[in-house]
One Martini backbone bead per residue (centre of mass of N, CA, C, O) as a GRO file, in nm:
protein
  256
    1MET     BB    1   0.095   0.037   0.024
    2ASP     BB    2   0.045   0.362  -0.026
    3ILE     BB    3   0.095   0.593   0.234
    4LYS     BB    4   0.021   0.831   0.088
    5GLY     BB    5  -0.271   0.989   0.210
    6LYS     BB    6  -0.327   0.835   0.454
    7VAL     BB    7  -0.506   0.678   0.734
    8VAL     BB    8  -0.419   0.658   1.087
    9VAL     BB    9  -0.476   0.436   1.357
   10ILE     BB   10  -0.367   0.479   1.711
   11SER     BB   11  -0.308   0.306   1.984
   12GLY     BB   12  -0.111   0.469   2.191
   13GLY     BB   13  -0.042   0.766   2.032
   14ALA     BB   14   0.116   0.927   2.303
   15SER     BB   15   0.329   0.679   2.323
   16GLY     BB   16   0.591   0.526   2.238
   17LEU     BB   17   0.531   0.336   1.970
   18GLY     BB   18   0.287   0.506   1.882
   19GLU     BB   19   0.419   0.782   1.863
   20ALA     BB   20   0.649   0.709   1.670
   21THR     BB   21   0.457   0.623   1.441
   22ALA     BB   22   0.310   0.887   1.404
   23ARG     BB   23   0.555   1.062   1.335
   24HIS     BB   24   0.657   0.899   1.094
   25PHE     BB   25   0.406   0.899   0.913
   26LEU     BB   26   0.392   1.208   0.886
   27SER     BB   27   0.686   1.234   0.756
   28ILE     BB   28   0.577   1.040   0.489
   29GLY     BB   29   0.259   1.146   0.410
   30VAL     BB   30   0.027   1.134   0.574
   31ARG     BB   31  -0.280   1.281   0.634
   32GLY     BB   32  -0.348   1.106   0.908
   33VAL     BB   33  -0.376   1.087   1.274
   34VAL     BB   34  -0.536   0.869   1.509
   35ALA     BB   35  -0.500   0.925   1.860
   36LEU     BB   36  -0.525   0.693   2.109
   37ASP     BB   37  -0.564   0.809   2.458
   38ARG     BB   38  -0.567   0.864   2.804
   39ASP     BB   39  -0.361   1.105   2.757
   40ALA     BB   40  -0.473   1.411   2.695
   41ALA     BB   41  -0.233   1.604   2.744
   42ARG     BB   42  -0.031   1.466   2.559
   43GLY     BB   43  -0.199   1.475   2.301
   44ALA     BB   44  -0.227   1.785   2.290
   45ALA     BB   45   0.077   1.848   2.270
   46ILE     BB   46   0.126   1.700   2.003
   47ALA     BB   47  -0.086   1.852   1.835
   48GLU     BB   48   0.052   2.128   1.868
   49GLU     BB   49   0.314   2.034   1.721
   50LEU     BB   50   0.190   1.877   1.448
   51GLY     BB   51  -0.108   1.937   1.400
   52GLU     BB   52  -0.381   1.851   1.194
   53GLY     BB   53  -0.267   1.549   1.141
   54TYR     BB   54  -0.320   1.529   1.463
   55LEU     BB   55  -0.559   1.331   1.634
   56ALA     BB   56  -0.665   1.366   1.957
   57VAL     BB   57  -0.807   1.091   2.158
   58GLU     BB   58  -0.977   1.023   2.425
   59CYS     BB   59  -0.911   0.674   2.531
   60ASP     BB   60  -1.054   0.364   2.629
   61VAL     BB   61  -0.999   0.054   2.488
   62ALA     BB   62  -1.196  -0.114   2.683
   63ASP     BB   63  -1.407   0.067   2.525
   64ALA     BB   64  -1.595   0.016   2.254
   65ASP     BB   65  -1.747   0.289   2.222
   66ALA     BB   66  -1.493   0.469   2.235
   67VAL     BB   67  -1.357   0.356   1.985
   68GLN     BB   68  -1.582   0.418   1.783
   69ALA     BB   69  -1.581   0.724   1.834
   70SER     BB   70  -1.289   0.765   1.737
   71ILE     BB   71  -1.329   0.668   1.449
   72ASP     BB   72  -1.548   0.874   1.380
   73ALA     BB   73  -1.366   1.122   1.425
   74GLY     BB   74  -1.160   1.049   1.204
   75ILE     BB   75  -1.361   1.049   0.966
   76GLU     BB   76  -1.458   1.339   1.002
   77ARG     BB   77  -1.171   1.461   0.950
   78PHE     BB   78  -1.047   1.246   0.700
   79GLY     BB   79  -1.275   1.017   0.569
   80ARG     BB   80  -1.083   0.771   0.678
   81ILE     BB   81  -0.946   0.424   0.701
   82ASP     BB   82  -0.632   0.233   0.642
   83VAL     BB   83  -0.481   0.217   0.929
   84ALA     BB   84  -0.399  -0.008   1.208
   85VAL     BB   85  -0.256   0.045   1.544
   86ALA     BB   86  -0.210  -0.171   1.829
   87ALA     BB   87  -0.037  -0.014   2.114
   88ALA     BB   88  -0.203  -0.056   2.355
   89ALA     BB   89  -0.070  -0.100   2.698
   90ILE     BB   90  -0.026  -0.310   2.989
   91GLY     BB   91   0.127  -0.483   3.247
   92GLY     BB   92   0.042  -0.589   3.538
   93PRO     BB   93   0.216  -0.703   3.764
   94ALA     BB   94   0.169  -1.055   3.875
   95LYS     BB   95   0.134  -1.310   4.074
   96LEU     BB   96  -0.045  -1.583   4.133
   97ILE     BB   97   0.150  -1.622   4.397
   98SER     BB   98   0.183  -1.445   4.697
   99ARG     BB   99   0.216  -1.300   5.002
  100LYS     BB  100  -0.087  -1.175   4.948
  101GLY     BB  101  -0.168  -1.392   4.744
  102PRO     BB  102  -0.364  -1.411   4.505
  103ILE     BB  103  -0.449  -1.290   4.224
  104PRO     BB  104  -0.616  -1.027   4.133
  105MET     BB  105  -0.876  -1.033   3.909
  106ASP     BB  106  -0.890  -0.729   3.840
  107ARG     BB  107  -0.603  -0.719   3.724
  108PHE     BB  108  -0.630  -0.927   3.507
  109ASP     BB  109  -0.872  -0.796   3.362
  110GLN     BB  110  -0.739  -0.527   3.287
  111VAL     BB  111  -0.521  -0.638   3.099
  112VAL     BB  112  -0.712  -0.785   2.901
  113LYS     BB  113  -0.891  -0.540   2.824
  114VAL     BB  114  -0.664  -0.367   2.704
  115ASN     BB  115  -0.490  -0.568   2.526
  116LEU     BB  116  -0.721  -0.746   2.393
  117TYR     BB  117  -0.986  -0.592   2.370
  118GLY     BB  118  -0.858  -0.338   2.249
  119THR     BB  119  -0.770  -0.479   1.988
  120VAL     BB  120  -1.051  -0.571   1.897
  121HIS     BB  121  -1.189  -0.297   1.894
  122LEU     BB  122  -1.008  -0.175   1.674
  123SER     BB  123  -1.044  -0.387   1.452
  124ARG     BB  124  -1.356  -0.372   1.413
  125SER     BB  125  -1.379  -0.066   1.351
  126ALA     BB  126  -1.162  -0.042   1.127
  127ALA     BB  127  -1.256  -0.263   0.931
  128LEU     BB  128  -1.529  -0.141   0.865
  129ALA     BB  129  -1.411   0.117   0.740
  130MET     BB  130  -1.234  -0.026   0.518
  131THR     BB  131  -1.468  -0.153   0.344
  132ARG     BB  132  -1.526   0.148   0.211
  133ASN     BB  133  -1.289   0.132   0.043
  134GLU     BB  134  -1.107   0.169  -0.225
  135PRO     BB  135  -0.938  -0.033  -0.415
  136ASN     BB  136  -0.661  -0.138  -0.531
  137ALA     BB  137  -0.495  -0.329  -0.759
  138ASP     BB  138  -0.500  -0.571  -0.529
  139GLY     BB  139  -0.763  -0.510  -0.339
  140GLU     BB  140  -0.680  -0.303  -0.127
  141ARG     BB  141  -0.807  -0.143   0.196
  142GLY     BB  142  -0.612  -0.256   0.439
  143VAL     BB  143  -0.434  -0.232   0.768
  144ILE     BB  144  -0.339  -0.452   1.040
  145ILE     BB  145  -0.157  -0.379   1.349
  146ASN     BB  146  -0.053  -0.592   1.598
  147LEU     BB  147   0.049  -0.611   1.944
  148ALA     BB  148   0.261  -0.793   2.110
  149SER     BB  149   0.518  -1.015   2.254
  150GLY     BB  150   0.774  -1.187   2.388
  151ALA     BB  151   0.575  -1.282   2.625
  152ALA     BB  152   0.414  -1.485   2.444
  153TYR     BB  153   0.675  -1.692   2.474
  154GLU     BB  154   0.857  -1.549   2.736
  155GLY     BB  155   0.745  -1.531   3.018
  156GLN     BB  156   0.767  -1.378   3.309
  157VAL     BB  157   0.772  -1.329   3.618
  158GLY     BB  158   0.453  -1.172   3.658
  159GLN     BB  159   0.314  -1.236   3.341
  160VAL     BB  160   0.039  -1.375   3.320
  161ALA     BB  161  -0.149  -1.159   3.196
  162TYR     BB  162   0.028  -1.043   2.971
  163SER     BB  163   0.092  -1.307   2.820
  164ALA     BB  164  -0.199  -1.390   2.763
  165SER     BB  165  -0.278  -1.141   2.593
  166LYS     BB  166  -0.046  -1.172   2.375
  167ALA     BB  167  -0.101  -1.465   2.283
  168ALA     BB  168  -0.388  -1.405   2.175
  169ILE     BB  169  -0.297  -1.222   1.943
  170VAL     BB  170  -0.145  -1.435   1.793
  171GLY     BB  171  -0.389  -1.643   1.768
  172MET     BB  172  -0.577  -1.427   1.587
  173THR     BB  173  -0.431  -1.367   1.318
  174LEU     BB  174  -0.519  -1.587   1.114
  175PRO     BB  175  -0.832  -1.565   1.133
  176LEU     BB  176  -0.839  -1.268   1.053
  177MET     BB  177  -0.709  -1.294   0.778
  178ARG     BB  178  -0.914  -1.498   0.657
  179GLU     BB  179  -1.161  -1.312   0.690
  180LEU     BB  180  -1.039  -1.026   0.556
  181ALA     BB  181  -0.946  -1.099   0.265
  182GLU     BB  182  -1.218  -1.042   0.109
  183HIS     BB  183  -1.166  -0.716   0.180
  184GLY     BB  184  -0.855  -0.634   0.161
  185ILE     BB  185  -0.735  -0.712   0.457
  186ARG     BB  186  -0.461  -0.689   0.650
  187VAL     BB  187  -0.281  -0.907   0.897
  188VAL     BB  188  -0.052  -0.812   1.162
  189THR     BB  189   0.199  -0.927   1.393
  190VAL     BB  190   0.391  -0.776   1.657
  191ALA     BB  191   0.680  -0.886   1.865
  192PRO     BB  192   0.828  -0.718   2.080
  193GLY     BB  193   1.070  -0.657   2.272
  194ALA     BB  194   1.299  -0.453   2.417
  195PHE     BB  195   1.183  -0.126   2.468
  196ASP     BB  196   1.239   0.221   2.503
  197THR     BB  197   0.977   0.277   2.714
  198PRO     BB  198   0.750   0.361   2.954
  199MET     BB  199   0.708   0.067   3.052
  200TYR     BB  200   1.025   0.049   3.147
  201GLU     BB  201   1.022   0.273   3.371
  202GLN     BB  202   0.901   0.070   3.595
  203ALA     BB  203   1.157  -0.073   3.593
  204PRO     BB  204   1.414  -0.186   3.730
  205PRO     BB  205   1.741  -0.150   3.654
  206GLU     BB  206   1.813  -0.460   3.672
  207VAL     BB  207   1.620  -0.549   3.448
  208LYS     BB  208   1.742  -0.389   3.214
  209GLU     BB  209   2.028  -0.503   3.248
  210GLY     BB  210   1.947  -0.799   3.196
  211ILE     BB  211   1.850  -0.759   2.905
  212VAL     BB  212   2.107  -0.643   2.785
  213SER     BB  213   2.293  -0.887   2.867
  214ALA     BB  214   2.111  -1.092   2.686
  215SER     BB  215   2.205  -0.949   2.453
  216LEU     BB  216   2.387  -0.966   2.155
  217PHE     BB  217   2.257  -0.803   1.886
  218PRO     BB  218   2.225  -0.538   1.998
  219LYS     BB  219   2.349  -0.400   2.314
  220ARG     BB  220   2.026  -0.318   2.349
  221MET     BB  221   1.759  -0.145   2.328
  222GLY     BB  222   1.504  -0.057   2.164
  223LYS     BB  223   1.366   0.165   1.930
  224ALA     BB  224   1.084   0.323   1.841
  225SER     BB  225   1.180   0.401   1.551
  226GLU     BB  226   1.222   0.102   1.459
  227PHE     BB  227   0.931   0.020   1.465
  228ALA     BB  228   0.822   0.230   1.263
  229LEU     BB  229   0.976   0.114   1.020
  230PHE     BB  230   0.831  -0.161   1.023
  231ALA     BB  231   0.546  -0.055   0.984
  232GLU     BB  232   0.600   0.062   0.707
  233GLU     BB  233   0.677  -0.203   0.566
  234ILE     BB  234   0.404  -0.343   0.606
  235VAL     BB  235   0.233  -0.142   0.447
  236ARG     BB  236   0.394  -0.147   0.170
  237ASN     BB  237   0.398  -0.472   0.192
  238ALA     BB  238   0.170  -0.714   0.077
  239MET     BB  239   0.322  -0.985   0.193
  240HIS     BB  240   0.217  -0.890   0.462
  241ASN     BB  241   0.042  -1.174   0.603
  242GLY     BB  242  -0.066  -1.368   0.876
  243ARG     BB  243   0.171  -1.274   1.072
  244SER     BB  244   0.417  -1.330   1.335
  245TYR     BB  245   0.662  -1.101   1.452
  246ARG     BB  246   0.972  -1.098   1.567
  247PHE     BB  247   1.110  -0.790   1.738
  248ASP     BB  248   1.443  -0.853   1.902
  249ALA     BB  249   1.733  -0.947   1.813
  250GLY     BB  250   1.707  -1.247   1.956
  251LEU     BB  251   1.566  -1.221   2.220
  252MET     BB  252   1.564  -1.382   2.539
  253LEU     BB  253   1.379  -1.385   2.798
  254PRO     BB  254   1.411  -1.386   3.110
  255VAL     BB  255   1.266  -1.504   3.388
  256SER     BB  256   1.322  -1.195   3.560
   0.00000   0.00000   0.00000
């Protein structure tokens, strides 16, 4: 898909991988970015910086109606949705059994609702909008990029909820692609490894040091701008479809 002039909706679009993707896509000629994020102040600040091409919408992706309203706002501003990137996520670290007792199920539910339900909410609303697009020469109408995590494969201690939510995203990639193919909509999942984003700001320094020491090359955490470049490649190249890609420089997450 030629990305120039297209409209991209990004959940978590005011921080981390989502923000970096929004900035990059605007720099290469998309017509607009609809950035869904709970941090309204941060979204407003970015909109002030980037201008009319960046529409910040305060949104809790766990709320299906709020996501649909955000998509509607994006269509009202820009006229269409061509690409969706589901980057909103929370960590919610908690052991199944700790000194305080079993994992509080409200914490487990919150992680699943934001990470998994939020991804489904964005996919369903964006895909419906994409079906109204005129197809290109390949018959393509849209692209959905969902974010999983290396934790979908090697969850660390305390990532029961997070790993479950991200593994589910990997699991639904193929059936989504098979269903949406008839509409000319591609579906790809990216499982980033350790990227230097606000999510890792919550981690103790020794955790980050352990991840870096476990990395072979490059011996550092990933940069959000590197993820944005990969997202661009997925949109541009129609052969990316129905796959879950590990994007982690070969990193195997340590036990804890």
